[in-house]
mmCIF file of C-alpha atoms in Angstrom:
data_model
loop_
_atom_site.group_PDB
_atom_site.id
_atom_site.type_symbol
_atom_site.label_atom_id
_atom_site.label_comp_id
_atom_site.label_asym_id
_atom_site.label_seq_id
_atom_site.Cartn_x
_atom_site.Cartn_y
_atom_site.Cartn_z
ATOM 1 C CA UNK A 73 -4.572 10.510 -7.743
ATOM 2 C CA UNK A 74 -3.065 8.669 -4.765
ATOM 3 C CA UNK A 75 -4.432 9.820 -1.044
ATOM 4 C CA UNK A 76 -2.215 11.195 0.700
ATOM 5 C CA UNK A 77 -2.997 8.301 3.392
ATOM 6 C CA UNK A 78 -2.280 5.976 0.981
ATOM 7 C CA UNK A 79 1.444 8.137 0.882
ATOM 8 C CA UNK A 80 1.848 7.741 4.601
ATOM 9 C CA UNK A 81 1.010 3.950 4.406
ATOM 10 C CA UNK A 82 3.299 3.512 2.272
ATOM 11 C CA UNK A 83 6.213 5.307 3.538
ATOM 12 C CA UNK A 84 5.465 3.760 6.773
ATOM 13 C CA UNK A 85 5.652 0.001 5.675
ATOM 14 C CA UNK A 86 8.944 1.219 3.650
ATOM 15 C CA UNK A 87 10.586 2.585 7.045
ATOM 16 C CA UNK A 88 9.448 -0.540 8.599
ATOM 17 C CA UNK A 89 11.561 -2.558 5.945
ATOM 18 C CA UNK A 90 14.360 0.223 5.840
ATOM 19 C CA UNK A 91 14.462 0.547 9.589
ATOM 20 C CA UNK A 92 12.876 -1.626 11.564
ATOM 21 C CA UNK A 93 14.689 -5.024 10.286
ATOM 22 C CA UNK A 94 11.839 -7.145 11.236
ATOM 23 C CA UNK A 95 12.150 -5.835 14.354
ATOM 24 C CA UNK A 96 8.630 -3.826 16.243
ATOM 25 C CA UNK A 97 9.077 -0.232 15.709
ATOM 26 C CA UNK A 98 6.812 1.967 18.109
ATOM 27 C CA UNK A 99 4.050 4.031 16.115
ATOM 28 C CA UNK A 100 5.928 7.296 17.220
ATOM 29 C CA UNK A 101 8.848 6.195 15.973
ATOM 30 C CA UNK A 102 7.514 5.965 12.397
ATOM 31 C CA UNK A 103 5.617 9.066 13.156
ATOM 32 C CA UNK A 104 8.395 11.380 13.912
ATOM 33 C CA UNK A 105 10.574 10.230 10.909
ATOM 34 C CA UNK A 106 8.467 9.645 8.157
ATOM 35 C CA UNK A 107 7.039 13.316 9.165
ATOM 36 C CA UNK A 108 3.272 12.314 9.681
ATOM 37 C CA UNK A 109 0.883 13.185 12.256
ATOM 38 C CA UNK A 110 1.031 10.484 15.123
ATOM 39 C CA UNK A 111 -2.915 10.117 15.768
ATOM 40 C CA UNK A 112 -3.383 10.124 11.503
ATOM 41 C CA UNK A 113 -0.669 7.383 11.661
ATOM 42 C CA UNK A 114 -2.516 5.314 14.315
ATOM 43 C CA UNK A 115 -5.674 5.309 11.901
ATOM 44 C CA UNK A 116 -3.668 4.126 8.919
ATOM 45 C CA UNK A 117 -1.982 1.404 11.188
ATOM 46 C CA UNK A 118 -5.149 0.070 12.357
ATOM 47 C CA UNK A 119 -6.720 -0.286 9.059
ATOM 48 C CA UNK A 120 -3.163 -2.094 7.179
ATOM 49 C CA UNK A 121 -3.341 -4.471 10.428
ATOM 50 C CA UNK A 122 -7.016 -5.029 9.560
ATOM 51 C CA UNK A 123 -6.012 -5.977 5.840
ATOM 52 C CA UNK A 124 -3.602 -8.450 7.784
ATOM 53 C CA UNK A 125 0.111 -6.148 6.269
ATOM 54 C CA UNK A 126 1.157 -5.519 9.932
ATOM 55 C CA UNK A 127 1.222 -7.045 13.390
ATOM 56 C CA UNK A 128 1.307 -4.402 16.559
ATOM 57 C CA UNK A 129 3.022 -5.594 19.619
ATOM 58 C CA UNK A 130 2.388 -4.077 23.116
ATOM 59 C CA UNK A 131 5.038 -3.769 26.153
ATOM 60 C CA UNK A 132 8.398 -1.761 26.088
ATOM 61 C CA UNK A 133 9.426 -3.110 22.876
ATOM 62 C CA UNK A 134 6.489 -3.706 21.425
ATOM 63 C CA UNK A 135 5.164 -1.349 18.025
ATOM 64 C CA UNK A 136 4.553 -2.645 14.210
ATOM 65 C CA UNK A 137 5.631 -4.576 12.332
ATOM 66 C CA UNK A 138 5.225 -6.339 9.174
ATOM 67 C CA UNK A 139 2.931 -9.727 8.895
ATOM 68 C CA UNK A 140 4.495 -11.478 6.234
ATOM 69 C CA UNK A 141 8.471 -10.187 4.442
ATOM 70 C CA UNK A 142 9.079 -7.339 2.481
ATOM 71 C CA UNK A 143 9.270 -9.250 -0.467
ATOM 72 C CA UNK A 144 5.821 -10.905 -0.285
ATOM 73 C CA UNK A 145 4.123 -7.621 0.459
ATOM 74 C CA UNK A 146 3.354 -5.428 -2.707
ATOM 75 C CA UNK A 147 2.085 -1.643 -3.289
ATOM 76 C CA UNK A 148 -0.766 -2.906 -4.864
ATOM 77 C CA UNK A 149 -1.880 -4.911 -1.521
ATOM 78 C CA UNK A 150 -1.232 -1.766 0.603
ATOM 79 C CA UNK A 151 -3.120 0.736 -1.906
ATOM 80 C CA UNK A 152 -6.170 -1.719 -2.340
ATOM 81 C CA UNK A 153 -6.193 -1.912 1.440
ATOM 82 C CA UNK A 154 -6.533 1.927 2.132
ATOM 83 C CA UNK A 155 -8.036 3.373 -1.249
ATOM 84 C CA UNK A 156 -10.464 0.146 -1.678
ATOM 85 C CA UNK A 157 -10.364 -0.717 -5.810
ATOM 86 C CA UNK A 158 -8.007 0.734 -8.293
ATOM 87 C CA UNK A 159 -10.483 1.283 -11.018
ATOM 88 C CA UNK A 160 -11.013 4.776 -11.737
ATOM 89 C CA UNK A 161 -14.306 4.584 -12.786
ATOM 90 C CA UNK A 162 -17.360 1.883 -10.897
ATOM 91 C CA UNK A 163 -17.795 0.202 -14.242
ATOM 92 C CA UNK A 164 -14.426 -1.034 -14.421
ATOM 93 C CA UNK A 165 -13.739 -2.519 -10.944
ATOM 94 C CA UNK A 166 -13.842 -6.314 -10.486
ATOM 95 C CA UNK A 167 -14.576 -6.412 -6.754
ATOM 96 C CA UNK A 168 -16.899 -3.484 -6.286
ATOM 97 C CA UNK A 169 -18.980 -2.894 -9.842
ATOM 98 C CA UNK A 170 -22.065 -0.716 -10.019
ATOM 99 C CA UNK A 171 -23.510 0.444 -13.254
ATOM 100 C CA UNK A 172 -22.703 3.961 -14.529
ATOM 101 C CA UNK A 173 -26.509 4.884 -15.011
ATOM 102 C CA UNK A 174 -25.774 6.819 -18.015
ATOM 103 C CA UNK A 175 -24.083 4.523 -20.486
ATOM 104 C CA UNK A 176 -26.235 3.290 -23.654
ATOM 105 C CA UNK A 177 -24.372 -0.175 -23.978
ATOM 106 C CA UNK A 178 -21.769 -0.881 -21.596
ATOM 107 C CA UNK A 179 -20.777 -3.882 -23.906
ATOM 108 C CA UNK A 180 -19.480 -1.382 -26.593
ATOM 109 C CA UNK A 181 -18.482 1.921 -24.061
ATOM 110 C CA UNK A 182 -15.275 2.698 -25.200
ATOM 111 C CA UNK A 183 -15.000 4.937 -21.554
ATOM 112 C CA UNK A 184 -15.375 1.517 -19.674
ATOM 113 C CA UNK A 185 -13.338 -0.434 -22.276
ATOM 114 C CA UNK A 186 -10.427 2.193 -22.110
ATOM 115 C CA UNK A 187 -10.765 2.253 -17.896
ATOM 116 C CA UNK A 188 -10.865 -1.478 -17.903
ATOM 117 C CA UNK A 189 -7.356 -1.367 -19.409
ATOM 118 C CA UNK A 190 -5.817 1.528 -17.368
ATOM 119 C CA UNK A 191 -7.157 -1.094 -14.421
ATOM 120 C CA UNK A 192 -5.228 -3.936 -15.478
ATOM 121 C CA UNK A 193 -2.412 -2.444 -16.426
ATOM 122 C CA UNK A 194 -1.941 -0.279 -13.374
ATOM 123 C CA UNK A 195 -2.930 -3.271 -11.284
ATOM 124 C CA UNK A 196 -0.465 -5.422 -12.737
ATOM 125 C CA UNK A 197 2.274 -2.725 -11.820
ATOM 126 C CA UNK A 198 1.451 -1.880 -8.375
ATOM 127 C CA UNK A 199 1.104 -5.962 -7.662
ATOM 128 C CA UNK A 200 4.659 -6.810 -9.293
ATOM 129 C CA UNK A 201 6.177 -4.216 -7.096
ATOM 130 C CA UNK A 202 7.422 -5.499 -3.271
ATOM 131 C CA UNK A 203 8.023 -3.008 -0.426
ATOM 132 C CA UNK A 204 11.840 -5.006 -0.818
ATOM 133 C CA UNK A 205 11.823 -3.810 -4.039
ATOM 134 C CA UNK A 206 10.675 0.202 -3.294
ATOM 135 C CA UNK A 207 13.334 -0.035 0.149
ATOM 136 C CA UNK A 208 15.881 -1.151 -2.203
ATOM 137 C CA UNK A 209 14.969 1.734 -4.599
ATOM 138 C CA UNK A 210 15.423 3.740 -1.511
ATOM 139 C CA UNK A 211 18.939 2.753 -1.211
ATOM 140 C CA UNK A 212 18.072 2.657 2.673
ATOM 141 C CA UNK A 213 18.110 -0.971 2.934
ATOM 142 C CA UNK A 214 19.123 -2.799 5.615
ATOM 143 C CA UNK A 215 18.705 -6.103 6.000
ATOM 144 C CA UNK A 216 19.881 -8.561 3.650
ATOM 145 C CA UNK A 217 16.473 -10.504 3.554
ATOM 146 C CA UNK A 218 14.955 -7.528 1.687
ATOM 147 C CA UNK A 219 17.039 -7.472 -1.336
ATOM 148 C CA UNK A 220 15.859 -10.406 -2.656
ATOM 149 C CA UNK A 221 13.802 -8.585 -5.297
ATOM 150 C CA UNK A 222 16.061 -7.067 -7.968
ATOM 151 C CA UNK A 223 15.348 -4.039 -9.253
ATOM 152 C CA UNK A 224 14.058 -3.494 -12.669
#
């Protein structure tokens, strides 16, 4: 199941898109309408402009804002960034594998096999979707530069 800071990220990075129009948007800003707790948000911030997905600006108007456009930015990206890997069991993640300790053969473990699947698959959905894409979904959109990314 997706964290629930996973949940504010992304609502965040979708009112940044939505609202912002490339512009800075001040963390309290985002705070106060996307209905999270301001010194929760501030964590979150920090760790998407660790992952390099936003840029914070100081002075009067200074706040966040996103690195690269709305289109080149995806859910998967985000998620990865705050959750870590999408595999939903050790075996089955590419970047951080460990063992499972109690499997016989992990060459034939259908439980691996089947998780290795539900990785890739999920994976490949989360990457092919933009934060255009989810603002447009929204149907809060409003710049232009985001729409680029047609629905499916």
């Amino acid at each position: 199941m997706l964290a629930q800071r996973s949940r504010y990220a992304l609502r965040s990075l979708l009112y940044l898109v939505e609202e912002g129009g490339g512009a800075p948007v001040q963390l309290a800003r985002i705070a106060e309408t996307q209905n999270i707790p301001p010194k929760y948000l501030e964590l979150i911030m920090l760790d998407l402009k660790k992952a390099g997905l936003v840029r914070s600006l100081r002075g009067p108007r200074g706040g966040y804002q996103l690195t690269l456009g709305p289109s080149e930015i995806s859910f998967g990206e985000i998620v990865r960034a705050l959750e870590g890997p999408i595999a939903l069991v050790s075996c089955a993640s590419v970047n951080f594998y460990t063992p499972c300790g109690d499997c016989h053969d992990e060459a034939s473990c259908a439980i691996r096999r089947a998780f290795t699947i539900v990785r890739d698959r999920t994976t490949e959905i989360l990457d092919s979707i933009s934060l255009a894409e989810g603002a447009e979904w929204e149907g809060r959109l409003t710049e232009p530069e985001c729409g680029n990314n047609a629905a499916k």
